[in-house]
Structures are given as structure tokens and as C-alpha cells.
């Protein structure tokens, strides 16, 4: 026997139309495994075809949220591709293959999930993640930063935050600085504790940061990843829908090779690379405005061309940036008029433009 609450949820979903199929979501068979419990928890699987707009999931969530008696925090929507994984490249696509949807947990409240990545360590991922977040927030966007660098979480230091987050009603409360919400393993483990995390533990941490932190409603969710193509990267793309990756590199050839491998990894798992940021690219003399190239130059541009994405910016070396960052002052706050701050703001502007464009429809992850 369906409860009255379940009936109201069903009615709310039945009122939503899929324009492509000229049918409502329920009749179109897009909603599966609907469960509604008396305490207001709702969960279902949303079968979203690649040709359907991802906004349908948001609409479904909003409709369910609006039902009297549904607990907003207890809505779980799992989005899957009804076609299952992409057919193997050899042989014709089989229509009789059993669907093996790669389930991804859809969290519309996080907004655009942007992953900041690099092939090599120490190239400036965290610097880019933090300053882009601060720039977007300064512009009025609601922004969260998740430090997924479980090996060396340094976001807390860069924001000058060290206190332990509060846990309210089983939810971890993010900390906040410069208008940006933050969560990092650095808040939860002892400082300088040796972190030797294996794959399953990293997966668990990433999932917890996504599900057990009260992020609220965000426009951008920026994830600072550890370098390389390891467990944290895969955990993230398995645990949520990543709208795009940003690859940070230095102008050196070596870093570019590693970065290219990182970009290929994202492409393989169906996450579009939005662009490349070249960091520590030369030095602009603050007195004369003259620019000096310190490393072999042009690596960012070459990488961008190789991947076929835009170069989002070239951030020059900035004197005292490291010192200020260590003191909890992102360069955008400490030296807003500096060339580095200007180019980081430009990166944020470009990301905002790319996010608004049609080229960034949420991808459906394939097998
Ligand atoms: N444009 C810049 N000018 C001067 N110093 C910079 C610049 N970008 C980053 N740094 C400094 O270089 C160091 C490495 O930067 P950051 O921590 O952002 O790199 P990362 O890629 O996140 O490193 P890791 O792989 O260790 O996480 C930091 O001390 C940072 O303050
Ligand atoms: Mg870092």
C-alpha cells in the first residue's frame, strides 16, 4: 500500500515532462526504484539519456523537495545512463547487452563541480583552486572548495583556518573564509600526521566529503586534487558528476608530459577538460612591468593545443606569494593589483563563461 506521502511524491514527478519524449518522467520510465519512507526520505534512480538535459534531474529534485512532508536532506537521487557503458569499439554495438549503468550520485546542490588537477606536484593546483574560488565568491557566486589532496592537505593553511569543524545533526559543517566554504582532511587529522591512505579509504573520504558535509546550495564546487592520476581522481569521478577538469602546469616540458597524461585520464572517464592554466610562467618586474621567462616557456600553450582546449591563463611568478599563502592570505586578497592576481581573476572569468555555455552540459559517465 502506497502511503499518502508516496502518492504526493509520485504526483510531483508525474507533473514533470521530458520534452524530448513528449511524456512525463514516470510514464517515460525515467524514474526507477522509488522509495519513500514515512520519515520523509525519498530515493530513486534517474535514468538520464545522453540526449536529455541534465536540468531534468534538478527539476525532479526541486519537485520532490517541494512536496509537503519530504525532508530536503534525505533526498537521494542516483543518476544512471540507461544505455549503460559505451559499446566497445570493436564490433557493432549490442542492443541486447544487459544495462550496466555506472551509477553516479547526482548532487545538484553542489552546482558545477570543477576538478583542479596536475600531473606533477607543486605546480600550483592549490594556489589556482583557492584563488579562483575567492574570485568567484567575490563576484557573488556561492562557492565551496574541497581539498581532496589526502596526502598533503594544504588548503586549511592557505585559508588560515585550523579549527575543527562542528558536527551538527550528523553533518560536518564546512569552515568559511573569504566567502568560500571549505572542507579538508587537514581539518580532521592531526597536522603533519603521516597520511598513508589506500584506495578504499580515499574513496570513503571523498564520498564523506560529498555527502556528509552540509555544503548547502552552491554555484561552484572546486576540488583540489592530489597530483597524478590516482585513487582520489577516480574516486571523485565515481562519486559525483564532475562538470570539468582544469589542468595546471608549469611552462617546463617535463610537467607538460605529466599533465597530458592527466588530461587523457579525465577524457577516458568522460570528464571534459575545460582548459589549461600555466603557472609560474615567467616573472613580471613590478617596477618596470618587463616580463622575464625563467623556465623554458610556452608549455601551457603547447599542452592546451595538444588537448584541444583553451589556455585559461598564464600566472606569473609572484614575489612573496608563497609566504603570504602560508600566512593564510591568497594573492587575490593580499595583492589584488598584482599581475598574478589579475591573471587568476581572468582564469575565474573564463571558467564562469565556459560554465555558462552549452559546451559544459553535465556529462554522463560511461563505464
Ligand atoms: N605564481 C606563483 N608565484 C610564486 N609562488 C607560487 C606561485 N604559484 C604557486 N606558488 C607557490 O609554490 C608552492 C606550490 O604551490 P601549490 O601548493 O599551489 O602547488 P600544488 O600543485 O597544490 O602542490 P602539491 O602538489 O604539493 O599539492 C607554494 O608554496 C605556492 O605558494
Ligand atoms: Mg596542493
PDB file of C-alpha atoms in Angstrom, residues 5-259:
ATOM      1  CA  UNK A   5       3.363  10.832   1.130  1.00  0.00           C
ATOM      2  CA  UNK A   6       4.457   8.439  -1.593  1.00  0.00           C
ATOM      3  CA  UNK A   7       1.392   9.335  -3.621  1.00  0.00           C
ATOM      4  CA  UNK A   8       2.271  13.022  -3.369  1.00  0.00           C
ATOM      5  CA  UNK A   9       5.865  12.321  -4.479  1.00  0.00           C
ATOM      6  CA  UNK A  10       4.626  10.271  -7.424  1.00  0.00           C
ATOM      7  CA  UNK A  11       2.234  13.069  -8.406  1.00  0.00           C
ATOM      8  CA  UNK A  12       5.039  15.639  -8.241  1.00  0.00           C
ATOM      9  CA  UNK A  13       7.264  13.539 -10.512  1.00  0.00           C
ATOM     10  CA  UNK A  14       4.401  12.783 -12.873  1.00  0.00           C
ATOM     11  CA  UNK A  15       3.865  16.512 -13.313  1.00  0.00           C
ATOM     12  CA  UNK A  16       7.322  16.908 -14.899  1.00  0.00           C
ATOM     13  CA  UNK A  17       7.655  16.463 -18.627  1.00  0.00           C
ATOM     14  CA  UNK A  18      10.541  15.291 -20.741  1.00  0.00           C
ATOM     15  CA  UNK A  19      10.105  17.495 -23.822  1.00  0.00           C
ATOM     16  CA  UNK A  20      12.152  15.100 -25.956  1.00  0.00           C
ATOM     17  CA  UNK A  21       9.798  12.186 -25.329  1.00  0.00           C
ATOM     18  CA  UNK A  22       6.692  14.333 -25.015  1.00  0.00           C
ATOM     19  CA  UNK A  23       5.830  12.381 -21.913  1.00  0.00           C
ATOM     20  CA  UNK A  24       6.085  12.747 -18.147  1.00  0.00           C
ATOM     21  CA  UNK A  25       9.121  11.391 -16.307  1.00  0.00           C
ATOM     22  CA  UNK A  26       7.251   8.456 -14.776  1.00  0.00           C
ATOM     23  CA  UNK A  27       5.455   7.344 -17.917  1.00  0.00           C
ATOM     24  CA  UNK A  28       8.706   7.726 -19.833  1.00  0.00           C
ATOM     25  CA  UNK A  29      10.259   5.200 -17.431  1.00  0.00           C
ATOM     26  CA  UNK A  30      12.958   7.594 -16.303  1.00  0.00           C
ATOM     27  CA  UNK A  31      12.370   7.028 -12.596  1.00  0.00           C
ATOM     28  CA  UNK A  32      13.199   3.635 -11.087  1.00  0.00           C
ATOM     29  CA  UNK A  33      13.368   2.116  -7.603  1.00  0.00           C
ATOM     30  CA  UNK A  34      11.405   4.902  -5.963  1.00  0.00           C
ATOM     31  CA  UNK A  35      11.262   4.507  -2.205  1.00  0.00           C
ATOM     32  CA  UNK A  36       9.513   6.922   0.116  1.00  0.00           C
ATOM     33  CA  UNK A  37       9.611   6.346   3.861  1.00  0.00           C
ATOM     34  CA  UNK A  38       7.338   7.837   6.491  1.00  0.00           C
ATOM     35  CA  UNK A  39      10.143   9.952   7.935  1.00  0.00           C
ATOM     36  CA  UNK A  40      10.325  11.908   4.675  1.00  0.00           C
ATOM     37  CA  UNK A  41      13.274  10.149   2.989  1.00  0.00           C
ATOM     38  CA  UNK A  42      12.985   9.771  -0.784  1.00  0.00           C
ATOM     39  CA  UNK A  43      15.347   7.874  -3.036  1.00  0.00           C
ATOM     40  CA  UNK A  44      15.197   6.874  -6.665  1.00  0.00           C
ATOM     41  CA  UNK A  45      17.291   6.129  -9.709  1.00  0.00           C
ATOM     42  CA  UNK A  46      17.073   8.615 -12.560  1.00  0.00           C
ATOM     43  CA  UNK A  47      17.717   7.140 -15.996  1.00  0.00           C
ATOM     44  CA  UNK A  48      19.093  10.095 -17.903  1.00  0.00           C
ATOM     45  CA  UNK A  49      19.931   9.505 -21.557  1.00  0.00           C
ATOM     46  CA  UNK A  50      22.868  11.461 -23.013  1.00  0.00           C
ATOM     47  CA  UNK A  51      20.439  13.411 -25.204  1.00  0.00           C
ATOM     48  CA  UNK A  52      18.313  14.503 -22.235  1.00  0.00           C
ATOM     49  CA  UNK A  53      19.129  17.757 -20.446  1.00  0.00           C
ATOM     50  CA  UNK A  54      20.708  17.237 -17.032  1.00  0.00           C
ATOM     51  CA  UNK A  55      18.451  20.017 -15.775  1.00  0.00           C
ATOM     52  CA  UNK A  56      15.677  17.397 -15.632  1.00  0.00           C
ATOM     53  CA  UNK A  57      17.403  15.934 -12.574  1.00  0.00           C
ATOM     54  CA  UNK A  58      17.447  19.322 -10.906  1.00  0.00           C
ATOM     55  CA  UNK A  59      13.776  19.807 -11.739  1.00  0.00           C
ATOM     56  CA  UNK A  60      12.953  16.401 -10.289  1.00  0.00           C
ATOM     57  CA  UNK A  61      14.837  17.216  -7.109  1.00  0.00           C
ATOM     58  CA  UNK A  62      13.103  20.578  -6.810  1.00  0.00           C
ATOM     59  CA  UNK A  63       9.699  18.989  -7.370  1.00  0.00           C
ATOM     60  CA  UNK A  64      10.309  16.332  -4.708  1.00  0.00           C
ATOM     61  CA  UNK A  65      11.701  18.949  -2.325  1.00  0.00           C
ATOM     62  CA  UNK A  66       8.509  20.918  -2.698  1.00  0.00           C
ATOM     63  CA  UNK A  67       6.344  18.019  -1.537  1.00  0.00           C
ATOM     64  CA  UNK A  68       4.948  18.564   1.930  1.00  0.00           C
ATOM     65  CA  UNK A  69       6.498  16.008   4.311  1.00  0.00           C
ATOM     66  CA  UNK A  70       9.702  15.346   2.331  1.00  0.00           C
ATOM     67  CA  UNK A  71      12.932  16.057   4.216  1.00  0.00           C
ATOM     68  CA  UNK A  72      15.192  18.051   1.944  1.00  0.00           C
ATOM     69  CA  UNK A  73      18.372  16.461   3.345  1.00  0.00           C
ATOM     70  CA  UNK A  74      17.012  12.963   2.854  1.00  0.00           C
ATOM     71  CA  UNK A  75      16.610  13.023  -0.917  1.00  0.00           C
ATOM     72  CA  UNK A  76      18.975  10.633  -2.678  1.00  0.00           C
ATOM     73  CA  UNK A  77      18.992  10.586  -6.454  1.00  0.00           C
ATOM     74  CA  UNK A  78      21.245   8.197  -8.334  1.00  0.00           C
ATOM     75  CA  UNK A  79      21.681   9.158 -11.963  1.00  0.00           C
ATOM     76  CA  UNK A  80      22.493   6.461 -14.465  1.00  0.00           C
ATOM     77  CA  UNK A  81      22.755   6.265 -18.192  1.00  0.00           C
ATOM     78  CA  UNK A  82      20.005   3.923 -19.416  1.00  0.00           C
ATOM     79  CA  UNK A  83      22.246   2.718 -22.247  1.00  0.00           C
ATOM     80  CA  UNK A  84      24.912   1.548 -19.831  1.00  0.00           C
ATOM     81  CA  UNK A  85      28.590   1.824 -20.684  1.00  0.00           C
ATOM     82  CA  UNK A  86      29.659   2.887 -24.157  1.00  0.00           C
ATOM     83  CA  UNK A  87      29.866  -0.071 -26.504  1.00  0.00           C
ATOM     84  CA  UNK A  88      33.292  -1.492 -27.094  1.00  0.00           C
ATOM     85  CA  UNK A  89      34.963  -0.008 -30.163  1.00  0.00           C
ATOM     86  CA  UNK A  90      35.326  -3.402 -31.827  1.00  0.00           C
ATOM     87  CA  UNK A  91      32.179  -4.966 -33.291  1.00  0.00           C
ATOM     88  CA  UNK A  92      28.723  -3.439 -33.633  1.00  0.00           C
ATOM     89  CA  UNK A  93      27.004  -2.069 -30.543  1.00  0.00           C
ATOM     90  CA  UNK A  94      24.886  -4.777 -28.996  1.00  0.00           C
ATOM     91  CA  UNK A  95      21.343  -3.830 -28.138  1.00  0.00           C
ATOM     92  CA  UNK A  96      20.768  -6.935 -26.071  1.00  0.00           C
ATOM     93  CA  UNK A  97      23.647  -6.315 -23.661  1.00  0.00           C
ATOM     94  CA  UNK A  98      22.353  -6.071 -20.105  1.00  0.00           C
ATOM     95  CA  UNK A  99      22.398  -2.489 -18.901  1.00  0.00           C
ATOM     96  CA  UNK A 100      25.293  -1.919 -16.527  1.00  0.00           C
ATOM     97  CA  UNK A 101      24.720   1.636 -15.505  1.00  0.00           C
ATOM     98  CA  UNK A 102      27.701   3.318 -13.935  1.00  0.00           C
ATOM     99  CA  UNK A 103      25.849   4.914 -11.088  1.00  0.00           C
ATOM    100  CA  UNK A 104      26.882   8.407 -10.161  1.00  0.00           C
ATOM    101  CA  UNK A 105      25.364  10.258  -7.305  1.00  0.00           C
ATOM    102  CA  UNK A 106      23.852  13.473  -8.543  1.00  0.00           C
ATOM    103  CA  UNK A 107      24.060  16.410  -6.181  1.00  0.00           C
ATOM    104  CA  UNK A 108      22.540  19.443  -7.832  1.00  0.00           C
ATOM    105  CA  UNK A 109      23.125  21.466  -4.670  1.00  0.00           C
ATOM    106  CA  UNK A 110      26.866  21.485  -5.390  1.00  0.00           C
ATOM    107  CA  UNK A 111      26.407  23.355  -8.676  1.00  0.00           C
ATOM    108  CA  UNK A 112      29.245  22.945 -11.160  1.00  0.00           C
ATOM    109  CA  UNK A 113      31.856  20.502  -9.885  1.00  0.00           C
ATOM    110  CA  UNK A 114      35.257  21.608 -11.190  1.00  0.00           C
ATOM    111  CA  UNK A 115      38.339  19.462 -10.550  1.00  0.00           C
ATOM    112  CA  UNK A 116      41.739  21.163 -10.393  1.00  0.00           C
ATOM    113  CA  UNK A 117      44.389  18.680 -11.370  1.00  0.00           C
ATOM    114  CA  UNK A 118      48.013  18.389 -12.418  1.00  0.00           C
ATOM    115  CA  UNK A 119      50.392  15.696 -13.496  1.00  0.00           C
ATOM    116  CA  UNK A 120      53.156  16.806 -11.199  1.00  0.00           C
ATOM    117  CA  UNK A 121      53.166  18.039  -7.617  1.00  0.00           C
ATOM    118  CA  UNK A 122      53.976  21.579  -6.580  1.00  0.00           C
ATOM    119  CA  UNK A 123      52.895  23.289  -9.809  1.00  0.00           C
ATOM    120  CA  UNK A 124      50.238  25.454  -8.155  1.00  0.00           C
ATOM    121  CA  UNK A 125      46.989  23.463  -8.106  1.00  0.00           C
ATOM    122  CA  UNK A 126      46.034  24.619  -4.647  1.00  0.00           C
ATOM    123  CA  UNK A 127      47.007  28.203  -5.477  1.00  0.00           C
ATOM    124  CA  UNK A 128      44.747  28.121  -8.541  1.00  0.00           C
ATOM    125  CA  UNK A 129      41.897  26.340  -6.700  1.00  0.00           C
ATOM    126  CA  UNK A 130      41.915  28.778  -3.780  1.00  0.00           C
ATOM    127  CA  UNK A 131      42.261  31.980  -5.795  1.00  0.00           C
ATOM    128  CA  UNK A 132      39.702  31.002  -8.429  1.00  0.00           C
ATOM    129  CA  UNK A 133      37.287  30.178  -5.589  1.00  0.00           C
ATOM    130  CA  UNK A 134      37.939  33.537  -3.917  1.00  0.00           C
ATOM    131  CA  UNK A 135      37.476  35.359  -7.239  1.00  0.00           C
ATOM    132  CA  UNK A 136      34.169  33.622  -7.983  1.00  0.00           C
ATOM    133  CA  UNK A 137      32.915  34.268  -4.442  1.00  0.00           C
ATOM    134  CA  UNK A 138      33.951  37.932  -4.636  1.00  0.00           C
ATOM    135  CA  UNK A 139      31.748  38.125  -7.688  1.00  0.00           C
ATOM    136  CA  UNK A 140      28.729  36.912  -5.741  1.00  0.00           C
ATOM    137  CA  UNK A 141      28.792  33.184  -6.538  1.00  0.00           C
ATOM    138  CA  UNK A 142      28.259  30.572  -3.842  1.00  0.00           C
ATOM    139  CA  UNK A 143      31.475  28.559  -3.796  1.00  0.00           C
ATOM    140  CA  UNK A 144      32.761  25.505  -1.964  1.00  0.00           C
ATOM    141  CA  UNK A 145      36.280  24.111  -2.021  1.00  0.00           C
ATOM    142  CA  UNK A 146      37.016  20.502  -1.206  1.00  0.00           C
ATOM    143  CA  UNK A 147      40.615  19.627  -0.510  1.00  0.00           C
ATOM    144  CA  UNK A 148      40.875  16.105  -1.890  1.00  0.00           C
ATOM    145  CA  UNK A 149      44.648  16.096  -1.550  1.00  0.00           C
ATOM    146  CA  UNK A 150      44.631  13.460   1.157  1.00  0.00           C
ATOM    147  CA  UNK A 151      48.405  13.116   1.045  1.00  0.00           C
ATOM    148  CA  UNK A 152      49.239  16.728   1.791  1.00  0.00           C
ATOM    149  CA  UNK A 153      46.119  18.729   2.524  1.00  0.00           C
ATOM    150  CA  UNK A 154      47.291  22.333   2.483  1.00  0.00           C
ATOM    151  CA  UNK A 155      44.071  24.231   1.856  1.00  0.00           C
ATOM    152  CA  UNK A 156      43.476  24.945   5.586  1.00  0.00           C
ATOM    153  CA  UNK A 157      46.839  26.693   5.869  1.00  0.00           C
ATOM    154  CA  UNK A 158      46.213  28.674   2.692  1.00  0.00           C
ATOM    155  CA  UNK A 159      42.953  29.974   4.157  1.00  0.00           C
ATOM    156  CA  UNK A 160      44.467  30.485   7.608  1.00  0.00           C
ATOM    157  CA  UNK A 161      41.948  28.084   9.145  1.00  0.00           C
ATOM    158  CA  UNK A 162      42.877  25.381  11.614  1.00  0.00           C
ATOM    159  CA  UNK A 163      39.887  24.793  13.878  1.00  0.00           C
ATOM    160  CA  UNK A 164      37.961  21.550  13.908  1.00  0.00           C
ATOM    161  CA  UNK A 165      34.679  21.724  12.035  1.00  0.00           C
ATOM    162  CA  UNK A 166      31.467  21.349  14.018  1.00  0.00           C
ATOM    163  CA  UNK A 167      29.223  18.361  13.529  1.00  0.00           C
ATOM    164  CA  UNK A 168      25.539  19.235  13.743  1.00  0.00           C
ATOM    165  CA  UNK A 169      22.876  16.525  13.435  1.00  0.00           C
ATOM    166  CA  UNK A 170      25.397  14.152  11.916  1.00  0.00           C
ATOM    167  CA  UNK A 171      26.530  16.638   9.265  1.00  0.00           C
ATOM    168  CA  UNK A 172      30.014  18.145   9.170  1.00  0.00           C
ATOM    169  CA  UNK A 173      29.817  21.939   8.932  1.00  0.00           C
ATOM    170  CA  UNK A 174      32.252  23.407   6.418  1.00  0.00           C
ATOM    171  CA  UNK A 175      34.518  26.216   7.583  1.00  0.00           C
ATOM    172  CA  UNK A 176      34.412  29.512   5.761  1.00  0.00           C
ATOM    173  CA  UNK A 177      36.947  32.158   4.708  1.00  0.00           C
ATOM    174  CA  UNK A 178      36.794  34.941   2.102  1.00  0.00           C
ATOM    175  CA  UNK A 179      33.217  33.908   1.372  1.00  0.00           C
ATOM    176  CA  UNK A 180      34.251  30.373   0.403  1.00  0.00           C
ATOM    177  CA  UNK A 181      33.101  27.210   2.179  1.00  0.00           C
ATOM    178  CA  UNK A 182      35.867  24.716   2.811  1.00  0.00           C
ATOM    179  CA  UNK A 183      36.413  21.148   3.807  1.00  0.00           C
ATOM    180  CA  UNK A 184      39.721  19.388   4.072  1.00  0.00           C
ATOM    181  CA  UNK A 185      41.133  16.305   5.635  1.00  0.00           C
ATOM    182  CA  UNK A 186      43.584  18.770   7.141  1.00  0.00           C
ATOM    183  CA  UNK A 187      40.754  19.918   9.448  1.00  0.00           C
ATOM    184  CA  UNK A 188      40.099  16.404  10.634  1.00  0.00           C
ATOM    185  CA  UNK A 189      43.514  14.775  11.093  1.00  0.00           C
ATOM    186  CA  UNK A 190      46.401  15.975  13.210  1.00  0.00           C
ATOM    187  CA  UNK A 191      48.708  18.338  11.386  1.00  0.00           C
ATOM    188  CA  UNK A 192      51.771  16.689   9.914  1.00  0.00           C
ATOM    189  CA  UNK A 193      50.419  13.250  10.745  1.00  0.00           C
ATOM    190  CA  UNK A 194      51.821  10.879   8.154  1.00  0.00           C
ATOM    191  CA  UNK A 195      48.964  10.069   5.825  1.00  0.00           C
ATOM    192  CA  UNK A 196      49.196   6.697   4.175  1.00  0.00           C
ATOM    193  CA  UNK A 197      45.825   6.222   2.570  1.00  0.00           C
ATOM    194  CA  UNK A 198      44.891   3.359   0.364  1.00  0.00           C
ATOM    195  CA  UNK A 199      42.316   3.388  -2.422  1.00  0.00           C
ATOM    196  CA  UNK A 200      39.223   2.263  -0.478  1.00  0.00           C
ATOM    197  CA  UNK A 201      39.939   4.750   2.308  1.00  0.00           C
ATOM    198  CA  UNK A 202      40.333   7.587  -0.184  1.00  0.00           C
ATOM    199  CA  UNK A 203      37.054   6.593  -1.826  1.00  0.00           C
ATOM    200  CA  UNK A 204      35.351   6.697   1.570  1.00  0.00           C
ATOM    201  CA  UNK A 205      36.821  10.112   2.416  1.00  0.00           C
ATOM    202  CA  UNK A 206      35.786  11.609  -0.908  1.00  0.00           C
ATOM    203  CA  UNK A 207      32.265  10.222  -0.521  1.00  0.00           C
ATOM    204  CA  UNK A 208      32.032  11.540   3.025  1.00  0.00           C
ATOM    205  CA  UNK A 209      33.154  14.982   1.962  1.00  0.00           C
ATOM    206  CA  UNK A 210      30.485  14.973  -0.722  1.00  0.00           C
ATOM    207  CA  UNK A 211      27.615  13.549   1.312  1.00  0.00           C
ATOM    208  CA  UNK A 212      28.242  14.207   4.991  1.00  0.00           C
ATOM    209  CA  UNK A 213      29.258  17.861   4.766  1.00  0.00           C
ATOM    210  CA  UNK A 214      26.467  20.462   4.787  1.00  0.00           C
ATOM    211  CA  UNK A 215      27.537  22.387   1.742  1.00  0.00           C
ATOM    212  CA  UNK A 216      24.125  23.957   1.242  1.00  0.00           C
ATOM    213  CA  UNK A 217      23.314  25.357  -2.185  1.00  0.00           C
ATOM    214  CA  UNK A 218      26.416  26.189  -4.236  1.00  0.00           C
ATOM    215  CA  UNK A 219      27.095  27.518  -7.716  1.00  0.00           C
ATOM    216  CA  UNK A 220      30.630  26.121  -7.949  1.00  0.00           C
ATOM    217  CA  UNK A 221      32.261  23.233  -6.144  1.00  0.00           C
ATOM    218  CA  UNK A 222      36.014  23.298  -6.681  1.00  0.00           C
ATOM    219  CA  UNK A 223      38.005  20.190  -5.906  1.00  0.00           C
ATOM    220  CA  UNK A 224      41.740  20.437  -5.278  1.00  0.00           C
ATOM    221  CA  UNK A 225      43.136  17.055  -6.261  1.00  0.00           C
ATOM    222  CA  UNK A 226      46.459  15.485  -5.397  1.00  0.00           C
ATOM    223  CA  UNK A 227      48.891  15.334  -8.339  1.00  0.00           C
ATOM    224  CA  UNK A 228      48.731  12.476 -10.820  1.00  0.00           C
ATOM    225  CA  UNK A 229      46.057  10.046 -11.852  1.00  0.00           C
ATOM    226  CA  UNK A 230      45.454   8.037  -8.709  1.00  0.00           C
ATOM    227  CA  UNK A 231      42.666   6.922  -6.428  1.00  0.00           C
ATOM    228  CA  UNK A 232      41.428  10.382  -5.478  1.00  0.00           C
ATOM    229  CA  UNK A 233      40.805  11.309  -9.116  1.00  0.00           C
ATOM    230  CA  UNK A 234      38.905   8.105  -9.806  1.00  0.00           C
ATOM    231  CA  UNK A 235      37.006   8.278  -6.516  1.00  0.00           C
ATOM    232  CA  UNK A 236      35.813  11.752  -7.363  1.00  0.00           C
ATOM    233  CA  UNK A 237      34.546  10.916 -10.830  1.00  0.00           C
ATOM    234  CA  UNK A 238      32.848   7.798  -9.485  1.00  0.00           C
ATOM    235  CA  UNK A 239      31.244   9.602  -6.576  1.00  0.00           C
ATOM    236  CA  UNK A 240      29.789  12.614  -8.348  1.00  0.00           C
ATOM    237  CA  UNK A 241      29.291  14.222 -11.729  1.00  0.00           C
ATOM    238  CA  UNK A 242      32.360  16.294 -12.455  1.00  0.00           C
ATOM    239  CA  UNK A 243      31.449  19.056 -14.898  1.00  0.00           C
ATOM    240  CA  UNK A 244      35.018  19.660 -15.973  1.00  0.00           C
ATOM    241  CA  UNK A 245      38.695  19.443 -15.142  1.00  0.00           C
ATOM    242  CA  UNK A 246      41.274  22.220 -15.137  1.00  0.00           C
ATOM    243  CA  UNK A 247      44.852  21.155 -15.701  1.00  0.00           C
ATOM    244  CA  UNK A 248      47.594  23.192 -14.068  1.00  0.00           C
ATOM    245  CA  UNK A 249      51.115  23.011 -15.425  1.00  0.00           C
ATOM    246  CA  UNK A 250      54.372  24.936 -15.298  1.00  0.00           C
ATOM    247  CA  UNK A 251      55.953  26.001 -18.574  1.00  0.00           C
ATOM    248  CA  UNK A 252      58.518  23.195 -18.375  1.00  0.00           C
ATOM    249  CA  UNK A 253      58.395  20.329 -20.809  1.00  0.00           C
ATOM    250  CA  UNK A 254      58.537  17.673 -18.080  1.00  0.00           C
ATOM    251  CA  UNK A 255      55.498  18.994 -16.272  1.00  0.00           C
ATOM    252  CA  UNK A 256      53.648  19.213 -19.581  1.00  0.00           C
ATOM    253  CA  UNK A 257      54.177  15.485 -20.310  1.00  0.00           C
ATOM    254  CA  UNK A 258      52.733  14.522 -16.929  1.00  0.00           C
ATOM    255  CA  UNK A 259      49.875  16.965 -17.381  1.00  0.00           C
TER     256      UNK A 259
END
